Coordinates of C-alpha atoms in Angstrom, one line a residue:
X1 CA 27.2 14.8 -9.1
X2 CA 27.5 16.2 -5.6
X3 CA 30.9 15.9 -3.9
X4 CA 29.6 14.0 -0.9
X5 CA 27.9 11.4 -3.1
X6 CA 31.1 11.1 -5.2
X7 CA 33.2 10.3 -2.2
X8 CA 30.7 7.7 -1.0
X9 CA 30.6 6.1 -4.4
X10 CA 34.4 5.9 -4.4
X11 CA 34.5 4.4 -0.9
X12 CA 31.8 1.8 -1.7
X13 CA 33.7 0.8 -4.9
X14 CA 36.9 0.3 -3.0
X15 CA 35.1 -1.8 -0.4
X16 CA 33.6 -3.9 -3.2
X17 CA 37.1 -4.6 -4.6
X18 CA 38.4 -5.4 -1.2
X19 CA 35.5 -7.7 -0.4
X20 CA 34.4 -5.5 2.6
X21 CA 31.2 -4.1 1.2
X22 CA 28.1 -4.0 3.5
X23 CA 26.5 -6.1 0.7
X24 CA 28.9 -8.3 -1.2
X25 CA 28.5 -8.3 -5.0
X26 CA 25.5 -10.5 -5.8
X27 CA 26.0 -13.9 -7.5
X28 CA 25.0 -14.3 -11.1
X29 CA 21.8 -16.2 -10.3
X30 CA 20.8 -14.0 -7.4
X31 CA 18.5 -11.0 -7.9
X32 CA 18.9 -8.3 -5.2
X33 CA 16.0 -6.0 -4.7
X34 CA 16.1 -2.8 -2.6
X35 CA 12.9 -3.0 -0.6
X36 CA 11.3 0.2 0.7
X37 CA 11.4 -0.9 4.3
X38 CA 12.1 -4.0 6.4
X39 CA 9.4 -6.6 6.6
X40 CA 7.4 -7.1 9.7
X41 CA 5.5 -10.4 10.0
X42 CA 4.2 -12.9 7.5
X43 CA 0.9 -14.2 9.0
X44 CA -1.3 -13.3 6.0
X45 CA -4.2 -12.1 8.2
X46 CA -1.9 -9.4 9.7
X47 CA 0.0 -8.2 6.7
X48 CA -0.8 -4.5 6.0
X49 CA 2.2 -2.7 4.6
X50 CA 3.6 -2.9 1.1
X51 CA 7.2 -4.0 1.8
X52 CA 6.0 -7.2 3.6
X53 CA 3.2 -7.8 1.1
X54 CA 5.8 -7.7 -1.8
X55 CA 7.9 -10.5 -0.2
X56 CA 4.8 -12.5 0.9
X57 CA 3.5 -12.5 -2.6
X58 CA 6.6 -14.4 -3.8
X59 CA 6.1 -17.1 -1.2
X60 CA 2.3 -17.3 -0.8
X61 CA -0.5 -17.6 -3.4
X62 CA -4.2 -16.9 -3.5
X63 CA -7.1 -18.6 -5.2
X64 CA -6.9 -15.9 -7.9
X65 CA -4.4 -13.2 -8.9
X66 CA -4.2 -10.1 -11.1
X67 CA -2.3 -10.2 -14.3
X68 CA -0.3 -7.3 -15.6
X69 CA -3.4 -5.8 -17.2
X70 CA -5.2 -5.8 -13.9
X71 CA -7.6 -8.6 -14.8
X72 CA -8.4 -11.2 -12.1
X73 CA -7.3 -14.6 -13.4
X74 CA -6.9 -18.1 -11.9
X75 CA -4.1 -19.0 -9.5
X76 CA -4.6 -21.9 -7.0
X77 CA -8.1 -22.0 -8.3
X78 CA -8.4 -23.3 -11.9
X79 CA -11.8 -21.6 -12.3
X80 CA -15.0 -20.5 -10.7
X81 CA -18.8 -20.1 -11.2
X82 CA -21.4 -17.9 -9.6
X83 CA -24.9 -19.1 -8.6
X84 CA -28.0 -17.6 -10.3
X85 CA -28.8 -15.6 -7.2
X86 CA -25.2 -14.2 -7.2
X87 CA -24.6 -15.2 -3.6
X88 CA -22.6 -18.4 -4.0
X89 CA -19.1 -18.5 -5.6
X90 CA -17.7 -22.0 -6.2
X91 CA -14.1 -22.5 -7.0
X92 CA -12.4 -25.6 -8.6
X93 CA -8.9 -26.0 -7.1
X94 CA -5.7 -27.2 -8.7
X95 CA -4.7 -30.8 -7.9
X96 CA -1.2 -31.9 -7.0
X97 CA -0.1 -28.6 -5.5
X98 CA 2.3 -28.9 -2.5
X99 CA 3.3 -26.5 0.2
X100 CA 7.0 -25.9 0.7
X101 CA 6.9 -28.2 3.7
X102 CA 5.6 -31.0 1.6
X103 CA 2.0 -30.9 2.9
X104 CA -0.9 -31.0 0.4
X105 CA -3.0 -28.1 -0.8
X106 CA -6.7 -28.7 -1.0
X107 CA -10.0 -27.2 -0.1
X108 CA -9.6 -27.9 3.7
X109 CA -6.7 -25.5 3.7
X110 CA -8.7 -22.8 2.1
X111 CA -11.6 -23.3 4.5
X112 CA -9.2 -23.2 7.5
X113 CA -7.4 -20.1 6.3
X114 CA -10.6 -18.1 5.6
X115 CA -12.1 -19.2 8.9
X116 CA -9.0 -17.8 10.7
X117 CA -9.7 -14.4 9.2
X118 CA -13.3 -14.5 10.3
X119 CA -12.5 -15.7 13.8
X120 CA -12.9 -12.6 16.2
X121 CA -10.3 -14.1 18.5
X122 CA -7.7 -13.5 15.8
X123 CA -8.6 -9.8 15.6
X124 CA -7.5 -9.6 11.9
X125 CA -7.8 -6.2 10.3
X126 CA -9.4 -7.9 7.3
X127 CA -12.2 -9.4 9.3
X128 CA -14.7 -6.7 8.3
X129 CA -14.0 -7.3 4.6
X130 CA -14.3 -11.1 4.9
X131 CA -17.5 -10.8 6.9
X132 CA -19.4 -10.6 3.6
X133 CA -19.0 -14.4 3.7
X134 CA -22.0 -16.2 5.4
X135 CA -21.0 -19.8 4.9
X136 CA -18.0 -21.8 3.6
X137 CA -18.6 -25.3 2.3
X138 CA -16.3 -28.0 0.9
X139 CA -18.3 -30.2 -1.6
X140 CA -15.2 -32.3 -2.2
X141 CA -11.4 -32.2 -1.7
X142 CA -10.8 -29.8 -4.6
X143 CA -13.9 -27.6 -4.5
X144 CA -14.6 -24.7 -2.2
X145 CA -17.8 -22.7 -2.1
X146 CA -18.4 -19.3 -0.4
X147 CA -22.0 -18.3 0.2
X148 CA -22.2 -14.5 0.8
X149 CA -24.7 -12.7 3.0
X150 CA -25.8 -10.8 -0.1
X151 CA -24.6 -10.4 -3.6
X152 CA -21.2 -8.7 -3.8
X153 CA -20.1 -7.3 -7.2
X154 CA -16.5 -6.9 -6.0
X155 CA -16.0 -10.2 -4.2
X156 CA -13.0 -11.3 -6.2
X157 CA -11.2 -8.1 -5.6
X158 CA -12.7 -7.1 -2.3
X159 CA -11.8 -10.4 -0.6
X160 CA -9.8 -12.9 -2.7
X161 CA -7.0 -10.6 -3.7
X162 CA -6.2 -9.1 -0.3
X163 CA -3.2 -10.0 1.8
X164 CA -5.4 -12.1 4.1
X165 CA -6.4 -14.3 1.1
X166 CA -2.8 -15.6 0.9
X167 CA -2.9 -19.3 1.7
X168 CA -0.3 -20.6 4.2
X169 CA 0.5 -24.1 5.2
X170 CA -1.8 -25.3 8.0
X171 CA 1.0 -27.8 9.0
X172 CA 3.4 -24.8 9.5
X173 CA 0.7 -23.0 11.6
X174 CA 0.3 -26.1 13.8
X175 CA 4.0 -26.9 14.3
X176 CA 5.9 -23.6 14.2
X177 CA 4.1 -21.7 16.9
X178 CA 5.2 -18.1 17.1
X179 CA 7.7 -18.7 14.3
X180 CA 4.7 -19.1 11.9
X181 CA 4.6 -15.3 11.6
X182 CA 8.3 -15.1 10.7
X183 CA 8.9 -18.2 8.5
X184 CA 6.2 -18.1 5.8
X185 CA 5.4 -21.5 4.2
X186 CA 3.3 -21.2 1.0
X187 CA 2.9 -22.8 -2.4
X188 CA 4.6 -20.0 -4.4
X189 CA 7.4 -20.1 -6.9
X190 CA 9.8 -19.0 -4.2
X191 CA 10.4 -20.6 -0.8
X192 CA 11.7 -19.2 2.4
X193 CA 15.4 -19.3 3.4
X194 CA 16.2 -16.6 5.9
X195 CA 15.4 -13.2 7.4
X196 CA 18.0 -11.2 9.2
X197 CA 16.1 -8.3 10.6
X198 CA 17.2 -5.0 9.2
X199 CA 19.5 -6.6 6.7
X200 CA 17.9 -9.0 4.2
X201 CA 15.3 -11.6 3.4
X202 CA 16.4 -14.5 1.2
X203 CA 14.2 -16.7 -0.9
X204 CA 15.1 -19.5 -3.2
X205 CA 13.5 -21.1 -6.3
X206 CA 10.9 -23.7 -5.4
X207 CA 11.9 -26.8 -7.4
X208 CA 8.5 -28.3 -7.0
X209 CA 6.4 -25.3 -8.2
X210 CA 3.3 -26.2 -10.1
X211 CA 3.7 -23.4 -12.5
X212 CA 6.4 -22.0 -14.7
X213 CA 9.7 -22.1 -12.9
X214 CA 11.5 -18.8 -12.0
X215 CA 14.7 -18.1 -14.0
X216 CA 16.6 -16.9 -11.0
X217 CA 17.9 -19.2 -8.3
X218 CA 17.5 -16.7 -5.4
X219 CA 15.8 -13.4 -4.5
X220 CA 17.3 -11.2 -1.9
X221 CA 15.3 -8.3 -0.5
X222 CA 17.4 -5.7 1.3
X223 CA 15.6 -2.9 3.3
X224 CA 16.9 0.4 2.0
X225 CA 15.0 3.2 3.7
X226 CA 17.0 6.1 2.3
X227 CA 16.5 6.7 -1.5
X228 CA 20.0 8.1 -1.8
X229 CA 21.5 5.0 -0.3
X230 CA 19.5 2.9 -2.8
X231 CA 20.9 4.8 -5.7
X232 CA 24.4 4.4 -4.4
X233 CA 23.9 0.6 -4.0
X234 CA 22.5 0.4 -7.5
X235 CA 25.4 2.3 -9.0
X236 CA 28.0 0.2 -7.2
X237 CA 26.3 -3.2 -7.9
X238 CA 25.0 -3.9 -4.4
X239 CA 21.4 -4.2 -5.7
X240 CA 19.9 -4.8 -9.1
X241 CA 16.5 -3.1 -8.5
X242 CA 15.3 -0.1 -6.5
X243 CA 11.8 1.4 -6.2
X244 CA 12.7 4.9 -5.0
X245 CA 15.0 7.7 -5.9
X246 CA 15.0 11.5 -6.0
X247 CA 13.6 13.2 -9.1
X248 CA 17.1 14.4 -9.9
X249 CA 18.5 10.9 -9.7
X250 CA 15.7 9.4 -11.8
X251 CA 16.4 11.8 -14.6
X252 CA 20.1 11.2 -14.4
X253 CA 19.9 7.4 -14.3
X254 CA 17.4 7.4 -17.1
X255 CA 20.2 8.9 -19.3
X256 CA 22.8 6.3 -18.2
X257 CA 22.9 3.1 -20.4
X258 CA 23.9 1.1 -17.3
X259 CA 20.4 1.5 -16.0
X260 CA 16.7 1.4 -17.0
X261 CA 14.0 3.6 -15.5
X262 CA 10.5 2.1 -15.5
X263 CA 7.5 4.3 -14.7
X264 CA 3.8 3.7 -14.9
X265 CA 0.6 5.4 -13.5
X266 CA -0.7 3.3 -10.6
X267 CA -3.1 3.2 -7.7
X268 CA -0.9 4.7 -5.0
X269 CA -2.8 7.5 -3.3
X270 CA -1.1 9.9 -0.8
X271 CA -2.9 12.1 1.7
X272 CA -2.8 13.9 5.0
X273 CA -5.1 12.2 7.6
X274 CA -6.5 14.4 10.3
X275 CA -7.3 12.5 13.5
X276 CA -10.9 13.6 14.3
X277 CA -10.6 12.2 17.8
X278 CA -8.1 15.1 18.6
X279 CA -10.0 18.3 19.7
X280 CA -8.3 20.5 17.1
X281 CA -9.6 18.3 14.2
X282 CA -13.0 17.5 15.7
X283 CA -14.2 20.7 14.2
X284 CA -15.3 20.4 10.5
X285 CA -14.6 24.0 9.8
X286 CA -11.0 23.6 10.9
X287 CA -10.6 20.6 8.6
X288 CA -12.2 22.5 5.7
X289 CA -10.0 25.6 6.3
X290 CA -6.8 23.6 6.2
X291 CA -7.8 22.0 2.9
X292 CA -8.5 25.5 1.5
X293 CA -5.1 26.8 2.8
X294 CA -3.0 24.4 0.7
X295 CA -2.3 24.8 -3.0
X296 CA -1.6 21.1 -3.4
X297 CA -1.2 21.1 -7.3
X298 CA 1.5 23.7 -6.9
X299 CA 3.2 21.8 -4.1
X300 CA 3.1 18.5 -5.9
X301 CA 4.3 19.9 -9.1
X302 CA 7.3 21.6 -7.4
X303 CA 8.4 18.6 -5.3
X304 CA 7.1 15.6 -7.2
X305 CA 6.5 16.7 -10.8
X306 CA 6.8 13.8 -13.2
X307 CA 6.7 11.3 -10.3
X308 CA 3.1 11.9 -9.3
X309 CA 0.0 13.9 -10.1
X310 CA -2.0 16.0 -7.7
X311 CA -5.4 14.8 -6.7
X312 CA -8.5 16.1 -4.9
X313 CA -10.0 12.8 -3.6
X314 CA -8.7 9.7 -1.9
X315 CA -9.9 7.5 -4.8
X316 CA -7.1 7.2 -7.5
X317 CA -7.7 9.2 -10.7
X318 CA -7.1 6.0 -12.7
X319 CA -10.1 4.2 -11.1
X320 CA -12.9 3.8 -13.6
X321 CA -15.2 4.8 -10.7
X322 CA -13.6 8.2 -10.1
X323 CA -16.4 10.8 -10.5
X324 CA -16.2 13.5 -13.1
X325 CA -14.6 16.8 -12.2
X326 CA -17.2 19.3 -11.0
X327 CA -19.6 16.6 -9.6
X328 CA -18.1 16.4 -6.1
X329 CA -17.0 18.8 -3.3
X330 CA -13.4 20.1 -3.6
X331 CA -11.4 22.7 -1.7
X332 CA -9.7 25.1 -4.2
X333 CA -6.8 27.1 -2.8
X334 CA -8.3 30.1 -1.1
X335 CA -6.5 31.7 1.9
X336 CA -9.4 34.2 2.4
X337 CA -11.9 31.4 2.6
X338 CA -9.6 29.4 5.0
X339 CA -9.3 32.4 7.3
X340 CA -13.0 33.0 7.3
X341 CA -13.8 29.4 8.2
X342 CA -11.4 29.5 11.1
X343 CA -13.0 32.8 12.3
X344 CA -16.4 31.3 12.1
X345 CA -15.1 28.4 14.2
X346 CA -14.2 30.9 17.0
X347 CA -10.4 31.1 16.4
X348 CA -8.9 34.5 17.2
X349 CA -5.4 36.0 16.6
X350 CA -3.0 35.1 19.3
X351 CA 0.7 35.4 20.2
X352 CA 3.2 35.0 17.3
X353 CA 0.4 34.9 14.7
X354 CA -1.0 31.6 16.0
X355 CA -4.8 31.5 16.4
X356 CA -6.3 30.6 19.7
X357 CA -9.7 29.5 21.0
X358 CA -10.7 29.1 24.6
X359 CA -7.1 29.4 25.7
X360 CA -5.8 26.7 23.3
X361 CA -3.5 27.4 20.4
X362 CA -4.2 26.1 16.9
X363 CA -1.2 23.9 17.1
X364 CA -0.6 20.3 16.0
X365 CA 2.1 17.8 15.0
X366 CA 2.2 16.3 11.5
X367 CA 3.8 12.8 11.6
X368 CA 5.8 12.0 8.5
X369 CA 7.9 9.1 7.2
X370 CA 11.2 10.0 5.5
X371 CA 11.5 8.4 2.0
X372 CA 8.7 5.9 2.4
X373 CA 6.7 7.9 -0.2
X374 CA 8.1 10.2 -2.8
X375 CA 9.2 13.5 -1.3
X376 CA 7.1 12.7 1.9
X377 CA 9.2 14.7 4.3
X378 CA 9.7 17.6 2.0
X379 CA 6.0 17.8 1.2
X380 CA 5.1 17.6 4.9
X381 CA 7.6 20.5 5.7
X382 CA 6.1 22.7 3.0
X383 CA 2.5 21.9 4.2
X384 CA 3.4 23.0 7.7
X385 CA 5.1 26.1 6.4
X386 CA 2.1 27.1 4.3
X387 CA -0.4 26.6 7.1
X388 CA 1.3 29.3 9.1
X389 CA -0.3 31.8 6.6
X390 CA -3.7 31.1 8.2
X391 CA -2.5 31.0 11.8
X392 CA -2.0 27.3 12.3
X393 CA 1.3 26.1 13.9
X394 CA 2.3 22.8 12.5
X395 CA 5.4 20.9 13.4
X396 CA 6.7 18.0 11.4
X397 CA 7.7 14.9 13.3
X398 CA 9.8 12.6 11.1
X399 CA 9.9 9.0 12.3
X400 CA 11.3 5.7 11.1
X401 CA 8.7 3.5 9.5
X402 CA 8.0 0.9 12.1
X403 CA 7.5 3.5 14.9
X404 CA 5.5 5.7 12.5
X405 CA 3.1 2.8 11.8
X406 CA 2.7 2.0 15.4
X407 CA 1.7 5.5 16.4
X408 CA -0.7 5.9 13.5
X409 CA -2.4 2.6 14.0
X410 CA -2.8 3.2 17.7
X411 CA -4.2 6.7 17.1
X412 CA -1.4 8.5 18.9
X413 CA -1.1 11.3 16.4
X414 CA -2.7 14.6 15.3
X415 CA -2.1 14.4 11.6
X416 CA -0.1 12.1 9.4
X417 CA 1.3 11.8 5.9
X418 CA -0.1 8.5 4.7
X419 CA -0.5 6.3 1.7
X420 CA -2.8 3.6 0.5
X421 CA -2.1 1.3 -2.4
X422 CA -4.0 -1.4 -4.2
X423 CA -3.5 -3.4 -7.4
X424 CA -6.6 -2.1 -9.1
X425 CA -9.0 0.8 -9.1
X426 CA -11.8 -1.1 -7.5
X427 CA -13.3 1.7 -5.3
X428 CA -14.3 -0.5 -2.4
X429 CA -10.6 -1.3 -1.8
X430 CA -10.0 2.3 -1.1
X431 CA -13.2 3.8 0.3
X432 CA -14.3 0.8 2.4
X433 CA -10.9 0.8 4.1
X434 CA -10.4 4.5 4.6
X435 CA -13.9 5.9 4.9
X436 CA -16.1 3.3 6.5
X437 CA -16.7 3.5 10.3
X438 CA -15.0 0.1 10.7
X439 CA -12.6 0.4 7.9
X440 CA -9.2 -1.2 8.5
X441 CA -7.4 2.0 7.4
X442 CA -9.8 4.5 9.0
X443 CA -6.9 6.2 10.8
X444 CA -8.9 9.5 10.8
X445 CA -11.2 7.9 13.4
X446 CA -14.2 9.2 11.6
X447 CA -17.8 7.9 11.1
X448 CA -20.6 8.9 8.8
X449 CA -23.7 6.6 8.5
X450 CA -24.5 8.0 5.1
X451 CA -21.0 7.0 3.8
X452 CA -21.4 3.5 5.3
X453 CA -24.7 3.1 3.6
X454 CA -23.5 4.2 0.2
X455 CA -20.5 1.9 0.4
X456 CA -22.5 -1.0 1.6
X457 CA -24.9 -0.7 -1.4
X458 CA -22.0 -0.2 -3.7
X459 CA -20.8 -3.7 -3.0
X460 CA -24.1 -5.4 -3.7
X461 CA -25.0 -3.4 -6.8
X462 CA -24.1 -5.4 -10.0
X463 CA -25.1 -2.5 -12.3
X464 CA -22.0 -0.5 -13.2
X465 CA -24.1 2.6 -13.6
X466 CA -25.6 2.2 -10.1
X467 CA -22.2 1.5 -8.6
X468 CA -20.7 4.6 -10.2
X469 CA -23.5 6.7 -8.8
X470 CA -23.0 5.3 -5.3
X471 CA -19.3 5.7 -5.2
X472 CA -19.6 9.2 -6.6
X473 CA -21.9 10.0 -3.6
X474 CA -19.4 8.4 -1.2
X475 CA -16.5 10.4 -2.7
X476 CA -18.5 13.6 -2.3
X477 CA -19.5 12.8 1.3
X478 CA -15.9 12.0 2.2
X479 CA -14.7 15.3 0.8
X480 CA -17.5 17.2 2.5
X481 CA -16.3 15.8 5.8
X482 CA -12.7 16.9 5.0
X483 CA -11.0 14.3 7.1
X484 CA -8.2 14.1 4.5
X485 CA -6.1 16.5 2.5
X486 CA -5.5 14.6 -0.8
X487 CA -2.0 15.0 -2.0
X488 CA -1.1 13.0 -5.0
X489 CA -1.4 9.8 -7.1
X490 CA 2.1 8.4 -7.2
X491 CA 3.6 6.7 -10.2
X492 CA 5.0 3.2 -9.7
X493 CA 8.7 3.6 -10.4
X494 CA 11.5 1.0 -10.6
X495 CA 15.1 1.5 -11.6
X496 CA 17.0 -1.5 -12.7
X497 CA 20.5 -2.5 -13.7
X498 CA 20.8 -3.0 -17.5
X499 CA 21.7 -6.6 -16.6
X500 CA 18.1 -7.2 -15.5
X501 CA 16.2 -8.8 -18.4
X502 CA 12.6 -10.0 -18.8
X503 CA 11.1 -7.6 -16.3
X504 CA 7.6 -6.4 -16.9
X505 CA 6.7 -3.2 -15.1
X506 CA 3.0 -2.8 -14.4
X507 CA 0.7 -1.2 -11.8
X508 CA -1.2 -4.4 -10.8
X509 CA 1.7 -6.6 -9.9
X510 CA 5.5 -7.0 -9.3
X511 CA 6.7 -10.3 -10.8
X512 CA 10.2 -11.6 -10.8
X513 CA 9.5 -15.0 -12.3
X514 CA 10.5 -14.1 -15.9
X515 CA 13.6 -12.0 -14.8
X516 CA 17.1 -13.1 -15.6
X517 CA 20.5 -11.4 -15.5
X518 CA 22.7 -11.1 -18.5

């Protein structure tokens, strides 16, 4: 153990004894989770980032949900049927379900919530996905029907399991005003208590929950942005559960009987997005050259080995729709090829080894979070260092998460270390978001009608073989355009106190209902 960490551990332990810890020792019936960042807002139609989605999923529910095997199963809907023409999906809803404010759940709530997403005045980032819906009808109080513009093979996953499909209380929306975004009222197993920004979110067990009751009385989510701080909090009893740690700490804690390390392959993809609206990245040959200039398998193995696997597309390797190796465009490490492409694009040697063209240097800033993703800052720094070999000057700009998101979403960046995560390998959840012209995660600001067409057809094709062919085409076209430098497919990791019992670690969901403390 490093001397600095040892001293911090001793100090925190003393503070715990004296009752002066930043986070007092948790109560027996209180599970404390170290969240990856602070939450933002809880209006379902605006939730985009994982830390907020994690908390929202405890308070809100959807018509359907994914189980630990990734299968879509009933939740607020008891069941559903599809019309012979595959355009109308009819859901039978649970009766007797109450929101946390005492209001009733029924089909009118579902209709209202989905119409909000579709309302252009709301400007929801999910509107494009939900626009597959042509008509919403309510045959009776506990039946809701969605008629689609055309058949959609992925409707359950493409629409009904998104954040925007969380169902909030209409009464809360009408009475809370602006507070609606900060005090979520749902039907879930946990109900809202408090959010102290930058410190904690507190939820308590819902005594009127329609399903199996949680074993814990309270959940506390503490934003812990620094993985080292999270480890210290876990070791000193400030939290029971963390999601990030250094590779060194994961190995060390895995050998300590006081803790348990949970690790499973998941659908977390990491990549560098190059903003094609910036002149330096508007040139395809520059984007291709930078892809060739990076030996990503070596970089990932050196900095994230055992925590992630290197990838060469932005579709997770676990997806059943990932095309076979050798059937799509890739950019193997080749410095000579990278330099040749830059030369073809008109870049010439300049001062200090940095290439220039028309008086402009090949220079850009790579935005990076610090600890949001595994080894993000370290990988970003290595990437910039390696790109100097081909004459590109890259500077890493490390930012705190909220500011990072704001700059990326507003397009005020050159390149950025980004991630995208879903609960299944359904390809539309990744490619429609990242590669479609109107995709909600199209931060590269790119557009290719051929990609849009392939992805549109992929949604309406019910033949698995046809869908696989279309998504393979889309993956190849995305790679040909080289808007992204694929980095890795991260594992989902959790480290828990040995007191935590009943926890099931899976890629599709994080569920604290069966958890108890011994």
